[in-house]
Coordinates of C-alpha atoms and ligand atoms in Angstrom, one line a residue:
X1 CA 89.1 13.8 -19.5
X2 CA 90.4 12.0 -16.6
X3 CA 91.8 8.3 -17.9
X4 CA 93.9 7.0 -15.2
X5 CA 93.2 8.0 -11.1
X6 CA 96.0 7.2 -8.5
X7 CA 94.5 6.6 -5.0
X8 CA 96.5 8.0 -2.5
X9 CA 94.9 5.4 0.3
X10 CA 94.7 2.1 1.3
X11 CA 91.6 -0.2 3.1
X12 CA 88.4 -0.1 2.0
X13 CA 88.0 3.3 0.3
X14 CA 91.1 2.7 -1.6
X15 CA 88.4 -0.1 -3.0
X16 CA 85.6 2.1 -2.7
X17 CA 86.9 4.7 -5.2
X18 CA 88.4 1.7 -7.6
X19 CA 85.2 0.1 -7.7
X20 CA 83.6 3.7 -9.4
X21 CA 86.4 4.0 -11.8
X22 CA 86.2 0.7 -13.5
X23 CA 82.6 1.6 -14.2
X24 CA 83.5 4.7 -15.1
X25 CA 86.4 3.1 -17.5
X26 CA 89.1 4.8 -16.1
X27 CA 92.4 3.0 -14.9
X28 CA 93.6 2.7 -11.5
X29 CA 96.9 3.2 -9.7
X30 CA 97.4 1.9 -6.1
X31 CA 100.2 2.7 -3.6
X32 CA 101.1 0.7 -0.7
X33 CA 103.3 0.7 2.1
X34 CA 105.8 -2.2 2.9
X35 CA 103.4 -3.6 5.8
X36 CA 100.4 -3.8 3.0
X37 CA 102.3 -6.0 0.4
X38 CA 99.4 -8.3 0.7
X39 CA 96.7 -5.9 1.1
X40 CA 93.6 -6.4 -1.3
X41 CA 94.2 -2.8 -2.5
X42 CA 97.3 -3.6 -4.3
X43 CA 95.7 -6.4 -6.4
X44 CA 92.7 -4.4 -7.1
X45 CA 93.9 -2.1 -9.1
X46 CA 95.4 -2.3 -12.7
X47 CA 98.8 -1.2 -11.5
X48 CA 100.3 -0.7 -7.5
X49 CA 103.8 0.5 -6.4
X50 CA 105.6 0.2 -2.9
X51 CA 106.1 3.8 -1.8
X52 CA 107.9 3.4 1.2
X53 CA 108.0 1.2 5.2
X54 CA 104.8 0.5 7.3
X55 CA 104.9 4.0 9.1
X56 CA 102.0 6.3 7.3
X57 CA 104.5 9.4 7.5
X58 CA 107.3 7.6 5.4
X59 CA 104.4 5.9 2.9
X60 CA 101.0 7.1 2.9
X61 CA 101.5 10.4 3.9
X62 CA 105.3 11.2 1.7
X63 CA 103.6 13.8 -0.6
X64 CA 107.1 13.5 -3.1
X65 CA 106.5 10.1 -3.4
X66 CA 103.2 9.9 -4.5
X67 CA 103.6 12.7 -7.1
X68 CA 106.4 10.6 -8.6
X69 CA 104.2 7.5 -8.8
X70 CA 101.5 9.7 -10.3
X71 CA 104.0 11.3 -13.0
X72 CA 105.8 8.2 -13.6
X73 CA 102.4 6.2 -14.5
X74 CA 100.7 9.2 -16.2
X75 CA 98.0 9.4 -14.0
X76 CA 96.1 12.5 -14.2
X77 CA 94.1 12.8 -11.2
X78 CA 95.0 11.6 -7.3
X79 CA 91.8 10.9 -5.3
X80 CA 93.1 11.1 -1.6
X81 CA 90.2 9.2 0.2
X82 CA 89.7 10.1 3.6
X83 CA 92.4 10.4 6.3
X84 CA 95.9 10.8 5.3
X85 CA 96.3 13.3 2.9
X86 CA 92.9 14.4 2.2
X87 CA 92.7 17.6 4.0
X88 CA 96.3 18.5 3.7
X89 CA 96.4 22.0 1.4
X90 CA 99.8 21.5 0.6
X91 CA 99.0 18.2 -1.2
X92 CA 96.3 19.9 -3.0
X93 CA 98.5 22.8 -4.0
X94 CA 101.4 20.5 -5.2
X95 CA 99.1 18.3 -7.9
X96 CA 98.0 21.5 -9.0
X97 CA 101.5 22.3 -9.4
X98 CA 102.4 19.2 -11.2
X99 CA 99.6 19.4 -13.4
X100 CA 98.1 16.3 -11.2
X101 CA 93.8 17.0 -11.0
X102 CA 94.1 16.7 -7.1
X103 CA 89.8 15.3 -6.4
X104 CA 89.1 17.6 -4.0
X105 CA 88.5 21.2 -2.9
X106 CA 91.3 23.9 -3.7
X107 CA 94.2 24.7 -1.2
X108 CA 92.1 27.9 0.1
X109 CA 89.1 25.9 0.4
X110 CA 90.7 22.6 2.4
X111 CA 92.9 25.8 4.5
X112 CA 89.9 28.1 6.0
X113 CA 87.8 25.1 7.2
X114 CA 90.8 23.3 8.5
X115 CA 91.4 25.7 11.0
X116 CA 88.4 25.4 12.8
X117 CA 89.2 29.3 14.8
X118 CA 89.1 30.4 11.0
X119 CA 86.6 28.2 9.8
X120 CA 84.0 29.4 12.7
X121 CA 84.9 33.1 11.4
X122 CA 84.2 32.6 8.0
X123 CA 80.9 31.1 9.3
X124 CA 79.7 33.9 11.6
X125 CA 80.4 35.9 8.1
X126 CA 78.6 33.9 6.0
X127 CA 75.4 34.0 8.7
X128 CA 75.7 30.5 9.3
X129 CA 75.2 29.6 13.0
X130 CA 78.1 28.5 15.1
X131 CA 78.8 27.4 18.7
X132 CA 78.6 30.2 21.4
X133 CA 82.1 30.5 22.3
X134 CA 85.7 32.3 21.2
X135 CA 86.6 33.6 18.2
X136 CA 90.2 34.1 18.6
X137 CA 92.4 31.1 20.6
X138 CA 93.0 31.2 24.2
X139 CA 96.6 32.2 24.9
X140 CA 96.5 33.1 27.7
X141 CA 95.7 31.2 31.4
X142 CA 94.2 33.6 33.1
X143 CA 92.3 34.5 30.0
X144 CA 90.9 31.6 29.6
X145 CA 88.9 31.3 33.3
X146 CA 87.7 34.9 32.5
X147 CA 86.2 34.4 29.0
X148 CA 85.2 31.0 29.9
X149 CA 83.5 32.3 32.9
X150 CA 82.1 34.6 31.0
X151 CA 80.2 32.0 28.3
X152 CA 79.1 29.9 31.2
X153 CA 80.3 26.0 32.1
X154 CA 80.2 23.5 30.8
X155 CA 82.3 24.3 27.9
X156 CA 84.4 22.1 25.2
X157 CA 88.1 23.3 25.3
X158 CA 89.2 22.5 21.4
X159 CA 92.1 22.3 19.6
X160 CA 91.8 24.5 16.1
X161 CA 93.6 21.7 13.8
X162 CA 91.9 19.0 15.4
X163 CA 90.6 16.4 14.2
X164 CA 89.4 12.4 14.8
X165 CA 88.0 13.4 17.6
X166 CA 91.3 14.2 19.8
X167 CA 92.2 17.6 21.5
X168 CA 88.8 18.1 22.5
X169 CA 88.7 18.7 26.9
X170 CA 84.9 19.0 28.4
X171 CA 85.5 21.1 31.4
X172 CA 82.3 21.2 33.5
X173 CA 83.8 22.5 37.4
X174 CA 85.5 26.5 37.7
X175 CA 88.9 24.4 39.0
X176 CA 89.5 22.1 36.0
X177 CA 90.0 25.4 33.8
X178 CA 93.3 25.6 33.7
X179 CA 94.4 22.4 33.9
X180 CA 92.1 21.2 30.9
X181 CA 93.2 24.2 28.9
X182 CA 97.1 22.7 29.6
X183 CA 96.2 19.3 28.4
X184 CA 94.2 20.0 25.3
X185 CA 97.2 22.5 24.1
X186 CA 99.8 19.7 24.9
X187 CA 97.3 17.3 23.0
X188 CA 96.9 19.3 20.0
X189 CA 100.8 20.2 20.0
X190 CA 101.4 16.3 20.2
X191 CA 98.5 15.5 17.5
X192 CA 98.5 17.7 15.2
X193 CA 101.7 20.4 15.8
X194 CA 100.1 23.4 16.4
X195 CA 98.6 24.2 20.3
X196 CA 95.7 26.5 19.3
X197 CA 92.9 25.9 20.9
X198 CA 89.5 27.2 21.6
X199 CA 86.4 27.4 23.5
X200 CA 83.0 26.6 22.6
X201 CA 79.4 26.3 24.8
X202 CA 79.0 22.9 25.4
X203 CA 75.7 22.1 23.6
X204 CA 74.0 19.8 26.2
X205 CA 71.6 16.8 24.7
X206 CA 74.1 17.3 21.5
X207 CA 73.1 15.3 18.5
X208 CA 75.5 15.2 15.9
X209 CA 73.9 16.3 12.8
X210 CA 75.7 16.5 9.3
X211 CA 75.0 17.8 5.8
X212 CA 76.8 16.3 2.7
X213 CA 77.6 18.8 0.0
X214 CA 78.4 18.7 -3.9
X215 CA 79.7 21.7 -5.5
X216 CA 81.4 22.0 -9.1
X217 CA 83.4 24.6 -10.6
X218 CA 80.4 26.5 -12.3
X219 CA 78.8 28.0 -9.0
X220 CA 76.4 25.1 -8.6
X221 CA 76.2 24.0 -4.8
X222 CA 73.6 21.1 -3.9
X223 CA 72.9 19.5 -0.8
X224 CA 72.4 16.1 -0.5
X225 CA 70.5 16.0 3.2
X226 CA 71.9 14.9 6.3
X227 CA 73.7 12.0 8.2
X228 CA 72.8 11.4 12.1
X229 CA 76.3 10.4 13.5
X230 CA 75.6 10.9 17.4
X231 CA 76.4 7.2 18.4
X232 CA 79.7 7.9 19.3
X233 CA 82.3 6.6 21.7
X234 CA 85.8 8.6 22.6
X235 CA 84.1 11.4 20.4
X236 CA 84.1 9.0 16.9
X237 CA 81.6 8.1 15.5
X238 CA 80.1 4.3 15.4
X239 CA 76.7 4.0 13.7
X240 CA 75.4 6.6 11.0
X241 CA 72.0 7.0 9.9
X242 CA 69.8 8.7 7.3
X243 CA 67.5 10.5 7.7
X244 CA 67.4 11.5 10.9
X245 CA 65.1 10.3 13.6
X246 CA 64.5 13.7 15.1
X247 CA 64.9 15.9 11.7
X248 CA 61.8 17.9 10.6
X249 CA 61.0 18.4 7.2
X250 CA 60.9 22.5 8.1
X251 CA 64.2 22.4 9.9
X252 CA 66.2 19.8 7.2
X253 CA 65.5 22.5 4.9
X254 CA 67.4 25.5 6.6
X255 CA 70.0 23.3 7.8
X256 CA 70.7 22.3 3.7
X257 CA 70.3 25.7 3.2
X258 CA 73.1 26.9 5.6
X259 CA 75.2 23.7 4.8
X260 CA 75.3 25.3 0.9
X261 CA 76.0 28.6 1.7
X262 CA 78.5 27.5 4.2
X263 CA 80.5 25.2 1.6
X264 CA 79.7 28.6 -1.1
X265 CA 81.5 30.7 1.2
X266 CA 84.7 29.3 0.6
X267 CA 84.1 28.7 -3.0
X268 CA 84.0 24.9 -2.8
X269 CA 84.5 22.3 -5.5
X270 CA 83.7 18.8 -4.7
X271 CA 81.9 16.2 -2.0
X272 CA 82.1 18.0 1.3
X273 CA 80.5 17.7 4.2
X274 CA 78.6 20.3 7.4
X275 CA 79.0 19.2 10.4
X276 CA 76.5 20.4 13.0
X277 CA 75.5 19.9 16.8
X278 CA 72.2 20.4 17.6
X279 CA 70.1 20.3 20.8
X280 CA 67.3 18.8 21.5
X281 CA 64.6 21.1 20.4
X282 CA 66.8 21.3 16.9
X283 CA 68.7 24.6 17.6
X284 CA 71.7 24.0 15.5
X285 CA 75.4 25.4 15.3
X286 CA 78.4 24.5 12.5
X287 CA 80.8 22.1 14.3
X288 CA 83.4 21.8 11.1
X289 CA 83.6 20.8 8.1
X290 CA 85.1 17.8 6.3
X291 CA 86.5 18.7 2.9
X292 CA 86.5 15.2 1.6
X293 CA 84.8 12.3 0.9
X294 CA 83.4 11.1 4.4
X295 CA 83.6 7.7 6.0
X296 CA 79.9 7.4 6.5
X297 CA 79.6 8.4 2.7
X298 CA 77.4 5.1 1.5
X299 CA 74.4 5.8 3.6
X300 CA 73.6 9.1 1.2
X301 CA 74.5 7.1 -1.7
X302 CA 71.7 4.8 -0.8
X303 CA 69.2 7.2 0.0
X304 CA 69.6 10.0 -2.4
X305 CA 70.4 7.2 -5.6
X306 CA 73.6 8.7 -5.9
X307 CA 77.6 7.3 -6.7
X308 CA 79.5 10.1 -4.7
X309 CA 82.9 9.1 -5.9
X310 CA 81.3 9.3 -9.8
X311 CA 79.7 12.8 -9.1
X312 CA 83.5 13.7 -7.2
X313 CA 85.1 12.7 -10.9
X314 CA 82.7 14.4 -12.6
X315 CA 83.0 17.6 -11.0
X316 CA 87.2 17.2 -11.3
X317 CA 86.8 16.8 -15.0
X318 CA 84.9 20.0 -14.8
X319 CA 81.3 18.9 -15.6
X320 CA 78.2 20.6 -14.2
X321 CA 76.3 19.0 -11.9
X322 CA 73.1 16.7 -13.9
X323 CA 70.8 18.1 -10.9
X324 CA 69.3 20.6 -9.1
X325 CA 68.6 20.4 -5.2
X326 CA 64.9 20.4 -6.3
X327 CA 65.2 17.1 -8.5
X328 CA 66.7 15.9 -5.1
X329 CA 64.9 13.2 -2.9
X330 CA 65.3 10.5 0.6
X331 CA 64.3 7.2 -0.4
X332 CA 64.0 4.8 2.2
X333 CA 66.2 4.6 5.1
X334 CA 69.7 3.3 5.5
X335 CA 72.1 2.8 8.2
X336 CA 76.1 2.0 8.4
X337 CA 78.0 0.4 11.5
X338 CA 81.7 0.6 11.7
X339 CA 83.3 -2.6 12.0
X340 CA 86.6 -2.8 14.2
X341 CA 89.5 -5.2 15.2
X342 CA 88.7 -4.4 19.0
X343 CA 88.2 -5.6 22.1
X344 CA 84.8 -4.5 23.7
X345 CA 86.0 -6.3 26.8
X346 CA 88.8 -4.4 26.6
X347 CA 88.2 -0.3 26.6
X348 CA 87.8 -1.1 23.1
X349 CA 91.8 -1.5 22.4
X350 CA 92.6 -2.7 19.1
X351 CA 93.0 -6.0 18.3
X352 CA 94.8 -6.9 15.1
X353 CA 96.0 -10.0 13.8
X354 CA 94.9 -12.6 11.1
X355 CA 91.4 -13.1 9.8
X356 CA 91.5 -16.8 10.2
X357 CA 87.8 -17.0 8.4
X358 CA 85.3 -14.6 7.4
X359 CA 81.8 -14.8 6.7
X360 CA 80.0 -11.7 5.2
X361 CA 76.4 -11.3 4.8
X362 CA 74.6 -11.6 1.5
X363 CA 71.2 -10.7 0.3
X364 CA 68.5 -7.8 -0.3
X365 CA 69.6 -4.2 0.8
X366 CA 73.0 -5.2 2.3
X367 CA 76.4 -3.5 1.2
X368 CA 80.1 -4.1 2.2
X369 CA 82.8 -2.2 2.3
X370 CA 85.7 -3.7 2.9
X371 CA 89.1 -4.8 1.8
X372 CA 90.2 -8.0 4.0
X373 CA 89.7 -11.8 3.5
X374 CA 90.9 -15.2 4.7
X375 CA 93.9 -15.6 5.8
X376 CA 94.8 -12.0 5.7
X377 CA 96.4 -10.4 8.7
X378 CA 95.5 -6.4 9.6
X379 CA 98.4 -4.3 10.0
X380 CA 99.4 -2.9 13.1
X381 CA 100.0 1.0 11.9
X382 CA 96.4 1.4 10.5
X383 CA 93.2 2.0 11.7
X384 CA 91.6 -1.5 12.8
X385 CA 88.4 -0.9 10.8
X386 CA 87.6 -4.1 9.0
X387 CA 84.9 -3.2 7.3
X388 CA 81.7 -0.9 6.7
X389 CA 78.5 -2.5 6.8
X390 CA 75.7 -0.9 5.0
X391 CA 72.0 -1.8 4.9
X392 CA 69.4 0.0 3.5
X393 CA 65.4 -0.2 4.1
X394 CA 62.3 0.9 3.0
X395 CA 61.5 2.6 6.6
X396 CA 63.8 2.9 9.8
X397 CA 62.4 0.3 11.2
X398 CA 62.8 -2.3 8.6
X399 CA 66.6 -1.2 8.3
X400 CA 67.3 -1.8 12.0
X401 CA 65.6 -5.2 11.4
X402 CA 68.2 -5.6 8.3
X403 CA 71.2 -5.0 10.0
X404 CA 70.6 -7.0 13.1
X405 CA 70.3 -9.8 10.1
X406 CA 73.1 -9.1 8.7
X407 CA 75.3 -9.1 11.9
X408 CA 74.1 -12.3 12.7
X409 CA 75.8 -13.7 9.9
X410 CA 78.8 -11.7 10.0
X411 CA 81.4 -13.6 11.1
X412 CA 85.0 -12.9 11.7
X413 CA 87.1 -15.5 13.0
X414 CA 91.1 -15.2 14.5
X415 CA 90.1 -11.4 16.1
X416 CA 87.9 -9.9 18.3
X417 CA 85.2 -7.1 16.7
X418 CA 82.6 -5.0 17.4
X419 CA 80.3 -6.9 16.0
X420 CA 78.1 -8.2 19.3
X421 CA 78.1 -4.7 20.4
X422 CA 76.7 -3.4 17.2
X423 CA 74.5 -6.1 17.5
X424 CA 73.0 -5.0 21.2
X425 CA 73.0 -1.2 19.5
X426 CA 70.4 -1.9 17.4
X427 CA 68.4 -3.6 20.2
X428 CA 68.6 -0.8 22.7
X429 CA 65.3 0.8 23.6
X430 CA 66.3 4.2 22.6
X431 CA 68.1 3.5 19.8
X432 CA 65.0 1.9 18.5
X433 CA 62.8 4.5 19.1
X434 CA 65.1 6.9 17.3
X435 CA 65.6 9.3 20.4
X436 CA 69.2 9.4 21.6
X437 CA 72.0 12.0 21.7
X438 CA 76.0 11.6 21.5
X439 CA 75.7 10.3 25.2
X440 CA 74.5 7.0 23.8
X441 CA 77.0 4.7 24.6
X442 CA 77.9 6.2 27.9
X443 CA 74.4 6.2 29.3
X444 CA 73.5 2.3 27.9
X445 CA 77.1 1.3 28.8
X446 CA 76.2 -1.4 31.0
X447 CA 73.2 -2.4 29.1
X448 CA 75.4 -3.1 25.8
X449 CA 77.8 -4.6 27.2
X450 CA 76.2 -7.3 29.1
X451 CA 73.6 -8.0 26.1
X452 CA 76.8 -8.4 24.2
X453 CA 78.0 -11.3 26.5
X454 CA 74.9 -13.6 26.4
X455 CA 74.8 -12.8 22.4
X456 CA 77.4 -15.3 22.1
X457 CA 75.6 -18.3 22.5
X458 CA 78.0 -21.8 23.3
X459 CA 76.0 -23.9 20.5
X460 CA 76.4 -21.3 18.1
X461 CA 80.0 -21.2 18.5
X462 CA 80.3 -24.7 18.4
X463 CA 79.2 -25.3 15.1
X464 CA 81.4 -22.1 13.6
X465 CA 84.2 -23.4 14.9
X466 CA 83.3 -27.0 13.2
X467 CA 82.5 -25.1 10.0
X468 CA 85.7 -23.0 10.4
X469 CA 88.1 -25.8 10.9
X470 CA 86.5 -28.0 7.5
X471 CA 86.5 -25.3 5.6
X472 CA 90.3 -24.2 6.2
X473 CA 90.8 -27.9 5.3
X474 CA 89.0 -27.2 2.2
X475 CA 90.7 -24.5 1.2
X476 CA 94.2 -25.1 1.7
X477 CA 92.8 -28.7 -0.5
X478 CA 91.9 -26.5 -2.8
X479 CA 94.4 -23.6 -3.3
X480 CA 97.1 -26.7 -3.7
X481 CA 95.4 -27.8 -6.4
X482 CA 95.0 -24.5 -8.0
X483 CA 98.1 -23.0 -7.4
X484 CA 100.0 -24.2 -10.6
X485 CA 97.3 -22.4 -12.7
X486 CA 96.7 -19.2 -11.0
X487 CA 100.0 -18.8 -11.3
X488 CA 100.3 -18.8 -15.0
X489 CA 97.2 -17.0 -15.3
X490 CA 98.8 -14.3 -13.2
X491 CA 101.3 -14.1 -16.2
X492 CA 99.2 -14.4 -18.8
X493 CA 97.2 -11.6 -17.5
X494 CA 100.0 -9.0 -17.9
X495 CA 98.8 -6.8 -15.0
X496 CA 101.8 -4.3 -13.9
X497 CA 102.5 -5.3 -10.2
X498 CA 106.3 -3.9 -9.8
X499 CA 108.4 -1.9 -6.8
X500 CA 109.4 1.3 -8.0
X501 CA 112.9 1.8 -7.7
Ligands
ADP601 P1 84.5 11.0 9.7 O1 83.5 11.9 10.1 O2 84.6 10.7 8.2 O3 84.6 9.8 10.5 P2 86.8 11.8 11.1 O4 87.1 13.2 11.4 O5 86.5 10.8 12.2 O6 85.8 11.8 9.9 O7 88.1 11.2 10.3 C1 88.2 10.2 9.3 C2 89.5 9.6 9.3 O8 90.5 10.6 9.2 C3 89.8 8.8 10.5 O9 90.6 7.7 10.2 C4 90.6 9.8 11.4 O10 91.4 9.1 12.3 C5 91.4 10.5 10.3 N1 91.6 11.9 10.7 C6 90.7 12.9 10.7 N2 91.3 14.1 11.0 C7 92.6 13.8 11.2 C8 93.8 14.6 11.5 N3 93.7 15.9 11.7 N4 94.9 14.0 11.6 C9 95.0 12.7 11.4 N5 94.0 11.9 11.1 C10 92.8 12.5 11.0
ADP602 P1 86.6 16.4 15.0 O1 87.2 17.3 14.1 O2 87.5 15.7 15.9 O3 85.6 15.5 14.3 P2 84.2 18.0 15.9 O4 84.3 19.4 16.2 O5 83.6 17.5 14.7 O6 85.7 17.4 16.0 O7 83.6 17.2 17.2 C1 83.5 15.8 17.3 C2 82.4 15.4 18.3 O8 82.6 16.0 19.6 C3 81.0 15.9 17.9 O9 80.4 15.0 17.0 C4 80.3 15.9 19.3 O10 79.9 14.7 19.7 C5 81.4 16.4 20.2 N1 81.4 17.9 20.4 C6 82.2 18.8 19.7 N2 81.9 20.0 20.1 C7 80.9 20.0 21.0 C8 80.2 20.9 21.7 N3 80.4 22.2 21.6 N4 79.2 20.5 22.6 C9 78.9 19.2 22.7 N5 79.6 18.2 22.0 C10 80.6 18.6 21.2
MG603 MG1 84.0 16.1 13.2

């Protein structure tokens, strides 16, 4: 039985999957990076060690490092999160190695469908639809114009270990070929050190449609319905939703179907998740898929009445799975934004810095993930995400109605967020009527972003910012007087908070 979990992440999900183990009893470890020192992470957990500077390769992604931590606290399971290590085999391999229960899929598993050449093989083998398009990579330039010629333009150059939505080229005109084929190769040489790439049919009216996945280690292989990501910008995505506003009940059924036997065919253990573009008349094709626990995680968890991170555990202690896809269900409706340090006025650049005040929203059907408060300042190195805001509803029109609540109240003060854009999102005509493809943003660009300008109202701000300033008054009033005793408390409480040297 797993008693103590290290998490080998930081942020919100390094939260996220404490939050699970404390009610599942099970002690946590944390590891942080120089330029976290004060990150809510590290005084989450029962115990949190400094693993090395700010820079994710020297910390957050130093595999030897973290298996030390683990085998010097006597942690006997590593839950990677998402990001960072999470889809890195080698990680995978060396827990198993150690002993370590690595919560996850196995080395083979996280391997096949994280090259995506490999990954769309195994599909095609496995009778699960992919993208028109090549099934070995393009090596060659003159090649390339001939097969892509051949599978008709516009197609979507890709890179085989991408990922995050980079060393992806849409080439739509006969004399971009080449020189989009150079640039994604350079781009996924840079990103991700290998240059393979590929080319798929680009699916036109895509929606972005994905299936999450549990599978333990006793051939049991559920899914758990699907996830409309298509608002997207820069290829990411922005808002999730579930269900989705153009699924059928006949077609959500073959796409679980294929989503299981996709996720069978390389023996999977563990939350996973099928990605799939489909068109408008629902014709759908396997994009990738994410062998981890997603980012957009918490809008199943709502729906379905399940704790993902729990059933993840579960399955790494080697329990069956307590279901069957018949005792399955949707309930409601529920939708997530992502909440960024950006600029919208600015391409969207990220804008860390210190949360001089924060306001989160309370009340029925409203979650939060997140891991900052006042006073704290996000890191440069990371990503800017701040928080996740989850609402769920009994239909999808009473959930848009609940988020546009709760981003009213959200406030952040000290750095600029998405939040007005998210806000204008949910009040954009297609968006409301459910009908819009990964083209969102781009097509409503104008329309969002001058919505979100008269969203900030002069009154409004005036009072915040007379709120803001007496309650930093307040506080630091407050944390004065309180200092003395927190800080014996802090002793008293015995918690293990040291460097390991
Ligand atoms: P999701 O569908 O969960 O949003 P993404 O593919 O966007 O998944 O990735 C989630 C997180 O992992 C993001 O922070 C992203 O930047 C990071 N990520 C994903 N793939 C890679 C990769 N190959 N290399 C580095 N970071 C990655
Ligand atoms: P990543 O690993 O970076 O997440 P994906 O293959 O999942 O890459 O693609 C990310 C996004 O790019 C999709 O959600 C979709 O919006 C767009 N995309 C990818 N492939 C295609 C395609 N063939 N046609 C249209 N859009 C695509
Ligand atoms: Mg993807």
């Amino acid at each position: 039985m797993i008693k103590k979990i290290l998490i080998a992440n930081r942020g919100e999900i390094a939260i996220r999957v404490m939050n699970t183990c404390r009610e599942m009893g099970i002690q946590t470890v944390a590891v942080y990076s120089e330029a976290d020192y004060s990150s809510l992470h590290v005084s989450y957990a029962d115990e949190a060690y400094c693993i090395g500077p700010a820079p994710s390769a020297e910390s957050y992604l130093n595999i030897e490092k973290i298996i030390e931590v683990a085998k010097k606290t006597g942690a006997d399971a590593i839950h990677p999160g998402y990001g960072f290590l999470s889809e890195n085999a080698k990680f995978s391999q060396r827990c198993k190695d150690e002993n370590i229960i690595f919560i996850g899929p196995a080395p083979y598993a996280i391997d096949t469908m994280g090259d995506k050449i490999t990954a769309r093989k195994t599909m095609m083998d496995a009778g699960v639809p992919v993208v028109p398009g090549t099934k070995e990579p393009i090596t060659d330039l003159d090649d390339a114009v001939k097969v892509i010629k051949e599978i008709g333009l516009p197609v979507m150059v890709k890179a085989s270990a991408g990922g995050g939505g980079k060393g992806m080229r849409l080439v739509e005109k006969e004399e971009d070929i080449i020189s989009s084929v150079k640039a994604a190769k350079s781009e996924a040489l840079s990103a991700f050190g290998n240059d393979a790439v590929y080319v798929e049919k680009y699916i036109s009216s895509p929606h972005h449609i994905e299936f999450q996945v549990l599978a333990d280690n006793h051939g049991n292989c559920v899914h758990l319905f699907e996830r409309e990501c298509s608002v997207q910008r820069r290829h990411q995505k922005v808002v999730e939703e579930t269900p989705s506003p153009i699924m059928t009940e006949e077609v959500r059924k073959e796409m679980g179907k294929h989503a299981v036997a996709a996720a069978q065919a390389v023996n999977y253990s563990g939350a996973g998740t099928i990605e799939f573009i489909t068109d408008d008349n629902l014709n759908y094709y396997f994009l990738e898929m994410n062998t981890r626990l997603q980012v957009e995680h918490p809008i199943t968890e709502e729906v379905v009445g399940l704790d993902l991170v729990k059933e993840q555990i579960k399955i790494a202690n080697g329990e069956k799975l307590s279901f069957k896809q018949e005792d399955l269900g949707q309930r409601g409706h529920a939708i997530e934004v992502r909440i960024y340090a950006e600029d919208p006025d600015n391409n969207f650049m990220p804008n860390p810095g210190k949360i001089e005040h924060i306001q989160f929203p309370l009340g029925p059907g409203i979650r939060n993930d997140t891991y900052v408060y006042n006073g704290f300042e996000i890191p440069i190195y990371y990503d800017p995400m701040i928080s996740k805001l989850v609402v769920w509803g009994a239909n999808r029109s009473d959930a848009i109605q609940r988020m546009k609540r709760a981003l009213k109240v959200f406030k952040i003060n000290g750095v600029k967020t998405s939040i007005p854009f998210l806000y204008q999102i949910m009040e954009v005509e297609s968006f409301v009527k459910g009908r819009y493809t990964t083209h969102f943003i781009q097509n409503n660009e104008q329309e969002l972003k001058m919505r979100a300008d008269c969203n900030m109202e002069c009154a409004e701000i005036g009072t915040i910012v007379a709120f803001l300033d007496y309650m930093n008054k307040r506080e630091a009033k407050l944390s004065s007087i309180n200092e003395e005793s927190a800080s014996s408390k802090w002793k008293e409480s015995g918690r293990k908070f040291r460097f390991l040297i």
